[in-house]
């Protein structure tokens, strides 16, 4: 899923809006040992499934409705476990890149779900997915620092990677948000929203700040 982040000699750019931090080129990514070998292998199965799904390598049914794509036939267990693992790993990771992800008591609840292979109900840490489009192409070469935000009045965590924005409701209970229904359902239905990158305020603001600091 992450191959497109790298250049021709397998490096990728790390951009920061922190004035004291310079742009960097890395080859091995942002890594930290968090799991034992058995858990890495188990979660790796889910990661491979999602990678194939994102690259069109699975036989799924797609229906376009305006700026939304309804995907049917998705493996609920695989995708949910992948989503939950991303949120949990960001919360426990020590590198500064993940410093803004603060999960509090949800961190341990997520760990238990992952440890027991329990995908939970759709409204537990539900995840909304938005495909980033620019000039007709999916922008899969962008990764941004995950941050805590408010989404429809609910505490949430936002990630950008793999050509998508992933917005998690950081809640272990059903929230009043009407957006929860767009997260992956046990029936295997997933709604993905198509988003023009140029009209995403948080991305344009990120680019503006980088430009002002002479980092672009």
Coordinates of N, CA and C in Angstrom, one line a residue:
X1 N 0.8 -1.2 0.0 CA 0.0 0.0 0.0 C 0.9 1.3 0.0
X2 N 2.1 1.2 0.5 CA 2.9 2.4 0.7 C 4.0 2.6 -0.4
X3 N 4.0 1.7 -1.4 CA 5.1 1.8 -2.4 C 5.1 3.1 -3.1
X4 N 4.0 3.7 -3.4 CA 3.9 5.0 -4.1 C 4.5 6.2 -3.3
X5 N 4.7 6.0 -2.0 CA 5.3 7.1 -1.2 C 6.8 7.3 -1.5
X6 N 7.4 6.2 -2.1 CA 8.8 6.3 -2.3 C 9.2 6.8 -3.7
X7 N 10.5 7.3 -3.8 CA 11.0 7.7 -5.1 C 11.7 6.6 -5.7
X8 N 12.4 6.9 -6.8 CA 13.1 5.8 -7.6 C 14.2 5.1 -6.9
X9 N 14.7 5.6 -5.9 CA 15.7 4.9 -5.1 C 15.2 4.6 -3.7
X10 N 13.9 4.4 -3.6 CA 13.2 3.9 -2.4 C 13.4 4.9 -1.2
X11 N 13.3 6.2 -1.4 CA 13.3 7.1 -0.4 C 11.9 7.8 -0.4
X12 N 11.5 8.4 0.8 CA 10.3 9.1 0.8 C 10.5 10.4 1.6
X13 N 9.7 11.4 1.3 CA 9.9 12.7 1.9 C 9.0 12.9 3.1
X14 N 9.7 13.4 4.2 CA 8.9 13.7 5.4 C 8.9 15.2 5.5
X15 N 7.7 15.8 5.4 CA 7.5 17.3 5.5 C 6.9 17.6 6.8
X16 N 7.4 18.7 7.4 CA 6.9 19.1 8.7 C 6.6 20.7 8.7
X17 N 5.5 21.1 9.3 CA 5.3 22.5 9.4 C 5.9 23.1 10.6
X18 N 6.6 22.3 11.4 CA 7.4 22.8 12.6 C 8.6 23.6 12.0
X19 N 8.8 24.8 12.4 CA 9.8 25.7 11.8 C 11.2 25.1 12.2
X20 N 11.4 24.5 13.3 CA 12.7 24.0 13.7 C 13.0 22.6 13.1
X21 N 12.1 22.0 12.4 CA 12.3 20.7 11.8 C 12.5 20.9 10.3
X22 N 13.5 20.3 9.7 CA 13.8 20.4 8.3 C 13.2 19.2 7.6
X23 N 12.9 19.4 6.3 CA 12.4 18.3 5.5 C 13.5 17.2 5.5
X24 N 13.0 15.9 5.5 CA 14.0 14.8 5.5 C 13.6 13.8 4.4
X25 N 14.6 13.0 4.0 CA 14.5 11.9 3.2 C 14.8 10.6 3.9
X26 N 13.8 9.7 4.0 CA 14.0 8.5 4.7 C 13.9 7.3 3.8
X27 N 14.5 6.2 4.1 CA 14.4 5.0 3.3 C 13.7 3.9 4.0
X28 N 13.6 3.9 5.3 CA 13.0 2.7 6.0 C 11.7 3.1 6.7
X29 N 11.2 4.3 6.4 CA 10.0 4.7 7.0 C 10.1 5.1 8.5
X30 N 8.9 5.3 9.1 CA 8.8 5.6 10.5 C 8.5 4.3 11.3
X31 N 9.5 3.8 11.9 CA 9.3 2.4 12.5 C 9.6 2.4 14.0
X32 N 8.8 1.5 14.6 CA 9.0 1.2 16.0 C 8.5 -0.2 16.3
X33 N 9.2 -1.0 17.0 CA 8.8 -2.4 17.3 C 7.7 -2.3 18.3
X34 N 6.5 -2.7 18.0 CA 5.4 -2.7 18.9 C 4.8 -4.1 19.1
X35 N 5.0 -5.0 18.2 CA 4.3 -6.3 18.3 C 5.3 -7.4 18.3
X36 N 4.8 -8.6 18.8 CA 5.6 -9.8 18.7 C 5.5 -10.3 17.3
X37 N 6.3 -11.3 17.0 CA 6.3 -11.9 15.6 C 5.0 -12.5 15.2
X38 N 4.3 -13.2 16.2 CA 3.0 -13.8 15.9 C 2.0 -12.8 15.6
X39 N 2.0 -11.7 16.3 CA 1.0 -10.6 16.1 C 1.3 -9.9 14.8
X40 N 2.5 -9.6 14.5 CA 2.9 -9.0 13.2 C 2.4 -9.8 12.1
X41 N 2.5 -11.2 12.2 CA 2.1 -12.0 11.1 C 0.6 -12.0 11.0
X42 N -0.1 -12.0 12.1 CA -1.6 -12.1 12.1 C -2.1 -10.8 11.5
X43 N -1.6 -9.6 11.9 CA -2.1 -8.4 11.4 C -1.6 -8.2 9.9
X44 N -0.5 -8.8 9.6 CA 0.0 -8.7 8.2 C -1.0 -9.3 7.2
X45 N -1.8 -10.3 7.6 CA -2.8 -10.9 6.7 C -3.9 -9.8 6.4
X46 N -4.3 -9.0 7.4 CA -5.3 -8.0 7.2 C -4.7 -6.8 6.4
X47 N -3.4 -6.5 6.6 CA -2.8 -5.5 5.8 C -2.7 -5.8 4.4
X48 N -2.4 -7.1 4.1 CA -2.4 -7.5 2.7 C -3.8 -7.5 2.0
X49 N -4.8 -7.8 2.8 CA -6.1 -7.8 2.2 C -6.5 -6.3 1.9
X50 N -6.2 -5.4 2.8 CA -6.6 -4.0 2.5 C -5.7 -3.5 1.3
X51 N -4.5 -3.9 1.3 CA -3.6 -3.4 0.2 C -4.2 -3.9 -1.2
X52 N -4.7 -5.1 -1.2 CA -5.3 -5.7 -2.5 C -6.6 -4.9 -2.8
X53 N -7.3 -4.7 -1.7 CA -8.6 -4.0 -1.9 C -8.4 -2.6 -2.5
X54 N -7.4 -1.9 -2.0 CA -7.1 -0.5 -2.4 C -6.5 -0.5 -3.8
X55 N -5.9 -1.5 -4.3 CA -5.3 -1.6 -5.6 C -6.2 -2.3 -6.6
X56 N -7.4 -2.6 -6.3 CA -8.3 -3.3 -7.2 C -7.9 -4.8 -7.4
X57 N -7.3 -5.4 -6.5 CA -6.9 -6.8 -6.6 C -7.8 -7.8 -6.1
X58 N -9.1 -7.3 -5.7 CA -10.1 -8.2 -5.2 C -11.4 -8.1 -6.0
X59 N -12.1 -9.2 -6.1 CA -13.4 -9.1 -6.8 C -14.5 -8.6 -5.9
X60 N -14.7 -7.3 -6.0 CA -15.7 -6.6 -5.2 C -16.7 -5.9 -6.2
X61 N -17.8 -5.5 -5.6 CA -18.8 -4.8 -6.4 C -18.8 -3.4 -6.1
X62 N -18.8 -2.5 -7.1 CA -18.7 -1.1 -6.9 C -20.0 -0.4 -7.5
X63 N -20.5 0.6 -6.8 CA -21.6 1.4 -7.3 C -21.4 2.8 -7.0
X64 N -21.3 3.7 -8.1 CA -21.0 5.1 -7.9 C -22.3 5.8 -7.7
X65 N -22.4 6.6 -6.6 CA -23.6 7.5 -6.4 C -23.1 8.9 -6.1
X66 N -23.0 9.7 -7.2 CA -22.5 11.0 -7.1 C -21.1 11.0 -6.7
X67 N -20.7 11.6 -5.6 CA -19.3 11.6 -5.1 C -19.0 10.5 -4.1
X68 N -19.9 9.5 -4.1 CA -19.7 8.4 -3.2 C -19.6 7.1 -4.0
X69 N -18.8 6.2 -3.5 CA -18.7 4.9 -4.1 C -19.0 3.9 -3.1
X70 N -20.1 3.1 -3.4 CA -20.5 2.0 -2.5 C -19.8 0.7 -2.9
X71 N -19.0 0.2 -2.0 CA -18.3 -1.1 -2.2 C -19.0 -2.2 -1.5
X72 N -19.3 -3.3 -2.2 CA -19.9 -4.5 -1.6 C -19.0 -5.7 -1.6
X73 N -19.2 -6.6 -0.7 CA -18.4 -7.8 -0.6 C -17.1 -7.7 0.1
X74 N -16.9 -6.6 0.9 CA -15.7 -6.3 1.7 C -15.7 -7.3 2.9
X75 N -14.5 -7.8 3.2 CA -14.3 -8.7 4.4 C -14.3 -7.8 5.6
X76 N -15.4 -7.8 6.4 CA -15.6 -6.9 7.5 C -14.5 -7.1 8.5
X77 N -14.2 -8.4 8.8 CA -13.2 -8.7 9.8 C -11.8 -8.2 9.4
X78 N -11.4 -8.4 8.2 CA -10.1 -8.0 7.8 C -9.9 -6.5 7.8
X79 N -10.9 -5.8 7.2 CA -10.7 -4.3 7.1 C -10.8 -3.6 8.5
X80 N -11.8 -4.1 9.3 CA -11.9 -3.5 10.6 C -10.7 -3.7 11.5
X81 N -10.1 -4.9 11.4 CA -8.9 -5.2 12.2 C -7.8 -4.3 11.8
X82 N -7.7 -4.1 10.5 CA -6.6 -3.3 9.9 C -6.9 -1.8 10.4
X83 N -8.1 -1.4 10.3 CA -8.4 0.0 10.8 C -8.1 0.2 12.3
X84 N -8.6 -0.7 13.1 CA -8.3 -0.6 14.5 C -6.8 -0.7 14.9
X85 N -6.1 -1.5 14.1 CA -4.7 -1.6 14.4 C -3.9 -0.3 14.1
X86 N -4.3 0.3 13.0 CA -3.7 1.6 12.7 C -3.9 2.6 13.8
X87 N -5.1 2.7 14.2 CA -5.4 3.7 15.3 C -4.6 3.4 16.6
X88 N -4.7 2.1 17.0 CA -4.0 1.8 18.2 C -2.5 2.0 18.1
X89 N -1.9 1.6 17.0 CA -0.4 1.7 16.8 C 0.0 3.2 16.8
X90 N -0.8 4.0 16.2 CA -0.5 5.4 16.3 C -0.5 6.0 17.7
X91 N -1.5 5.5 18.5 CA -1.6 5.9 19.9 C -0.5 5.5 20.8
X92 N 0.1 4.4 20.5 CA 1.2 3.9 21.4 C 2.6 4.2 20.9
X93 N 2.7 4.6 19.6 CA 4.0 4.9 19.0 C 4.7 6.1 19.6
X94 N 6.0 6.0 19.8 CA 6.7 7.1 20.4 C 7.3 8.2 19.5
X95 N 7.6 7.9 18.2 CA 8.1 8.9 17.3 C 7.3 10.2 17.3
X96 N 7.9 11.4 17.3 CA 7.2 12.6 17.3 C 6.1 12.7 16.2
X97 N 6.2 12.0 15.1 CA 5.2 12.0 14.0 C 3.9 11.7 14.6
X98 N 3.8 10.8 15.6 CA 2.5 10.4 16.1 C 2.1 11.0 17.5
X99 N 2.9 12.1 17.8 CA 2.7 12.7 19.1 C 1.3 13.3 19.4
X100 N 0.6 13.7 18.3 CA -0.7 14.3 18.5 C -1.8 13.3 18.6
X101 N -1.6 12.0 18.5 CA -2.6 11.0 18.7 C -2.7 10.7 20.1
X102 N -3.7 11.1 20.8 CA -3.9 10.9 22.2 C -5.2 10.1 22.4
X103 N -5.1 8.9 22.8 CA -6.3 8.0 22.9 C -6.8 7.8 24.3
X104 N -6.0 8.1 25.3 CA -6.4 8.0 26.7 C -6.9 6.5 27.0
X105 N -8.0 6.4 27.6 CA -8.5 5.0 28.0 C -8.9 4.2 26.8
X106 N -9.1 4.8 25.6 CA -9.4 4.0 24.5 C -8.2 3.2 24.0
X107 N -7.0 3.5 24.4 CA -5.9 2.8 23.9 C -5.9 1.3 24.4
X108 N -6.2 1.1 25.6 CA -6.3 -0.2 26.2 C -7.5 -1.0 25.6
X109 N -8.6 -0.3 25.4 CA -9.8 -1.0 24.8 C -9.5 -1.4 23.4
X110 N -8.8 -0.6 22.6 CA -8.4 -1.0 21.3 C -7.4 -2.2 21.3
X111 N -6.5 -2.2 22.3 CA -5.6 -3.3 22.4 C -6.3 -4.6 22.6
X112 N -7.3 -4.6 23.5 CA -8.0 -5.8 23.8 C -8.8 -6.3 22.5
X113 N -9.4 -5.4 21.8 CA -10.1 -5.8 20.6 C -9.1 -6.4 19.6
X114 N -8.0 -5.8 19.4 CA -7.0 -6.4 18.5 C -6.4 -7.7 19.0
X115 N -6.1 -7.8 20.3 CA -5.5 -9.0 20.8 C -6.5 -10.2 20.7
X116 N -7.8 -9.9 20.8 CA -8.8 -11.0 20.7 C -9.4 -11.2 19.3
X117 N -8.9 -10.5 18.3 CA -9.4 -10.5 17.0 C -10.9 -10.2 16.9
X118 N -11.3 -9.2 17.7 CA -12.7 -8.8 17.8 C -12.8 -7.5 17.0
X119 N -13.5 -7.5 15.8 CA -13.7 -6.3 15.0 C -14.7 -5.3 15.6
X120 N -15.5 -5.8 16.6 CA -16.4 -4.9 17.3 C -17.6 -4.5 16.3
X121 N -18.5 -3.8 16.9 CA -19.6 -3.3 16.1 C -19.2 -2.1 15.2
X122 N -19.9 -1.7 14.2 CA -19.5 -0.6 13.3 C -19.3 0.7 14.0
X123 N -20.0 1.0 15.1 CA -20.0 2.3 15.8 C -18.9 2.3 16.8
X124 N -18.2 1.2 17.1 CA -17.0 1.3 18.0 C -15.8 1.7 17.2
X125 N -15.3 2.9 17.4 CA -14.1 3.4 16.7 C -14.4 3.3 15.1
X126 N -15.5 3.8 14.7 CA -15.9 3.7 13.3 C -15.0 4.6 12.5
X127 N -14.7 4.2 11.3 CA -13.7 4.9 10.4 C -14.4 5.3 9.1
X128 N -14.3 6.6 8.8 CA -14.8 7.1 7.5 C -13.6 7.2 6.6
X129 N -13.8 6.9 5.3 CA -12.8 6.9 4.3 C -13.1 7.8 3.2
X130 N -12.1 8.7 2.8 CA -12.3 9.7 1.7 C -11.1 9.5 0.7
X131 N -11.4 9.2 -0.5 CA -10.4 9.1 -1.5 C -9.9 10.5 -2.0
X132 N -8.6 10.8 -2.0 CA -8.1 12.1 -2.4 C -7.9 12.1 -3.9
X133 N -8.5 13.0 -4.6 CA -8.4 13.1 -6.0 C -7.9 14.4 -6.4
X134 N -6.9 14.4 -7.4 CA -6.5 15.7 -7.9 C -6.2 15.5 -9.4
X135 N -6.9 16.3 -10.2 CA -6.8 16.3 -11.7 C -7.1 14.8 -12.2
X136 N -8.1 14.3 -11.6 CA -8.6 13.0 -12.0 C -7.8 11.8 -11.5
X137 N -6.8 12.0 -10.7 CA -6.0 10.9 -10.2 C -6.0 10.8 -8.7
X138 N -5.9 9.5 -8.2 CA -5.8 9.3 -6.8 C -4.4 9.7 -6.3
X139 N -4.4 10.6 -5.3 CA -3.1 11.1 -4.8 C -2.5 10.1 -3.7
X140 N -1.9 9.0 -4.1 CA -1.5 8.0 -3.2 C 0.0 8.2 -2.8
X141 N 0.6 9.4 -3.1 CA 2.0 9.6 -2.7 C 2.0 10.6 -1.6
X142 N 0.9 10.8 -0.8 CA 0.9 11.8 0.2 C 0.7 11.1 1.6
X143 N 1.5 11.5 2.6 CA 1.2 11.0 3.9 C 1.4 12.2 4.9
X144 N 0.5 12.4 5.8 CA 0.5 13.6 6.7 C 0.4 13.1 8.1
X145 N 0.9 13.9 9.0 CA 1.0 13.6 10.4 C -0.5 13.5 10.9
X146 N -0.8 12.4 11.6 CA -2.1 12.2 12.2 C -2.4 13.2 13.3
X147 N -3.6 13.7 13.3 CA -4.0 14.7 14.3 C -5.4 14.4 14.9
X148 N -5.6 14.9 16.1 CA -6.9 14.8 16.7 C -7.8 16.0 16.2
X149 N -9.0 15.7 15.9 CA -9.9 16.8 15.4 C -11.3 16.6 16.0
X150 N -12.2 17.5 15.6 CA -13.6 17.3 15.9 C -14.3 17.0 14.6
X151 N -15.1 16.0 14.6 CA -15.9 15.6 13.3 C -17.3 15.5 13.7
X152 N -18.2 16.3 13.2 CA -19.6 16.3 13.5 C -19.8 16.3 15.0
X153 N -19.0 17.1 15.7 CA -19.2 17.2 17.1 C -18.6 16.1 18.0
X154 N -17.9 15.1 17.3 CA -17.3 14.0 18.0 C -15.8 14.0 17.9
X155 N -15.1 13.7 19.0 CA -13.7 13.6 19.0 C -13.2 12.5 18.0
X156 N -12.3 12.9 17.1 CA -11.8 12.0 16.1 C -10.3 12.1 15.8
X157 N -9.8 11.2 15.1 CA -8.4 11.2 14.7 C -8.3 11.1 13.2
X158 N -7.5 11.9 12.6 CA -7.4 12.0 11.1 C -6.1 11.5 10.6
X159 N -6.1 10.6 9.7 CA -4.8 10.1 9.0 C -4.9 10.4 7.5
X160 N -3.8 10.6 6.9 CA -3.7 10.7 5.4 C -2.6 9.8 5.0
X161 N -3.0 8.7 4.2 CA -2.0 7.8 3.6 C -2.7 6.9 2.6
X162 N -2.0 6.3 1.7 CA -2.5 5.4 0.8 C -3.6 6.0 -0.1
X163 N -3.5 7.3 -0.4 CA -4.5 7.9 -1.3 C -5.8 8.2 -0.6
X164 N -5.9 8.1 0.7 CA -7.1 8.3 1.4 C -6.9 9.1 2.7
X165 N -8.0 9.8 3.1 CA -8.1 10.3 4.4 C -8.9 9.3 5.2
X166 N -8.4 9.0 6.4 CA -9.1 8.1 7.3 C -9.5 8.8 8.6
X167 N -10.7 8.9 8.8 CA -11.2 9.7 10.0 C -11.9 8.7 11.0
X168 N -11.3 8.6 12.1 CA -11.8 7.7 13.2 C -12.6 8.5 14.2
X169 N -13.8 8.0 14.5 CA -14.5 8.5 15.7 C -13.9 7.8 16.9
X170 N -13.2 8.5 17.8 CA -12.6 7.9 19.0 C -13.6 7.8 20.1
X171 N -14.4 6.8 19.9 CA -15.5 6.5 20.9 C -15.9 5.1 20.9
X172 N -16.1 4.6 22.1 CA -16.4 3.2 22.3 C -17.9 2.9 22.5
X173 N -18.7 4.0 22.1 CA -20.1 3.9 22.2 C -20.7 4.6 21.0
X174 N -22.0 4.4 20.8 CA -22.6 5.0 19.6 C -22.8 6.5 19.8
X175 N -22.4 7.3 18.9 CA -22.4 8.7 19.0 C -23.6 9.3 18.3
X176 N -23.9 10.6 18.5 CA -25.0 11.2 17.8 C -24.7 11.5 16.4
X177 N -23.5 11.3 15.9 CA -23.1 11.6 14.5 C -23.9 10.8 13.5
X178 N -24.4 11.4 12.5 CA -25.1 10.7 11.4 C -24.1 10.1 10.4
X179 N -22.9 10.5 10.6 CA -21.9 10.0 9.6 C -21.4 8.6 9.9
X180 N -21.7 8.0 11.1 CA -21.3 6.7 11.4 C -21.8 5.7 10.4
X181 N -23.0 5.9 9.9 CA -23.6 4.9 8.9 C -22.8 4.8 7.7
X182 N -21.8 5.7 7.4 CA -21.0 5.5 6.2 C -19.7 4.7 6.5
X183 N -19.5 4.2 7.7 CA -18.4 3.4 8.0 C -18.7 1.9 7.5
X184 N -17.7 1.1 7.5 CA -17.8 -0.3 7.1 C -18.9 -1.0 7.9
X185 N -19.8 -1.8 7.2 CA -20.9 -2.5 7.9 C -20.6 -4.0 7.9
X186 N -21.1 -4.7 8.9 CA -20.9 -6.2 8.9 C -21.4 -6.9 7.6
X187 N -22.3 -6.3 6.9 CA -22.8 -6.8 5.7 C -21.7 -6.8 4.6
X188 N -20.6 -6.1 4.8 CA -19.6 -6.0 3.8 C -19.7 -4.8 2.9
X189 N -20.6 -3.9 3.3 CA -20.8 -2.6 2.5 C -20.0 -1.5 3.1
X190 N -19.3 -0.8 2.2 CA -18.4 0.3 2.6 C -18.6 1.5 1.7
X191 N -18.9 2.6 2.3 CA -19.0 3.8 1.5 C -17.8 4.7 1.6
X192 N -17.2 5.0 0.4 CA -16.0 5.8 0.3 C -16.4 7.1 -0.4
X193 N -16.0 8.2 0.2 CA -16.3 9.5 -0.4 C -15.1 10.0 -1.3
X194 N -15.5 10.5 -2.4 CA -14.5 11.1 -3.3 C -14.3 12.5 -3.0
X195 N -13.0 12.9 -2.7 CA -12.7 14.3 -2.3 C -11.7 14.9 -3.2
X196 N -12.0 16.1 -3.6 CA -11.0 16.9 -4.4 C -9.9 17.4 -3.5
X197 N -8.7 17.0 -3.6 CA -7.6 17.4 -2.7 C -7.5 18.9 -2.7
X198 N -7.7 19.6 -3.8 CA -7.5 21.0 -3.8 C -8.5 21.8 -3.0
X199 N -9.6 21.1 -2.7 CA -10.7 21.8 -1.9 C -10.7 21.3 -0.4
X200 N -9.7 20.5 0.0 CA -9.6 20.0 1.3 C -8.9 21.1 2.1
X201 N -9.5 21.8 3.0 CA -8.9 23.0 3.7 C -7.6 22.6 4.5
X202 N -7.6 21.4 5.2 CA -6.5 21.1 6.0 C -5.2 20.8 5.1
X203 N -5.5 20.3 3.9 CA -4.3 20.1 3.0 C -3.8 21.3 2.3
X204 N -4.7 22.2 1.9 CA -4.3 23.5 1.3 C -3.6 24.3 2.4
X205 N -4.0 24.3 3.6 CA -3.4 25.0 4.7 C -2.0 24.5 4.9
X206 N -1.9 23.2 4.9 CA -0.6 22.5 5.1 C 0.4 23.0 4.0
X207 N 0.0 23.0 2.8 CA 0.8 23.5 1.7 C 1.2 24.9 1.8
X208 N 0.2 25.8 2.3 CA 0.5 27.2 2.4 C 1.6 27.4 3.4
X209 N 1.5 26.7 4.6 CA 2.5 26.9 5.6 C 3.9 26.4 5.2
X210 N 3.9 25.3 4.5 CA 5.2 24.8 4.0 C 5.8 25.8 3.0
X211 N 5.0 26.4 2.1 CA 5.5 27.3 1.1 C 6.0 28.6 1.8
X212 N 5.3 29.1 2.9 CA 5.8 30.2 3.6 C 7.2 30.0 4.3
X213 N 7.4 28.7 4.7 CA 8.6 28.4 5.3 C 9.7 28.0 4.3
X214 N 9.4 28.0 3.0 CA 10.4 27.7 2.0 C 10.7 26.2 1.9
X215 N 9.7 25.4 2.3 CA 10.0 24.0 2.3 C 9.4 23.3 1.1
X216 N 8.8 24.0 0.2 CA 8.3 23.4 -1.0 C 9.1 23.8 -2.3

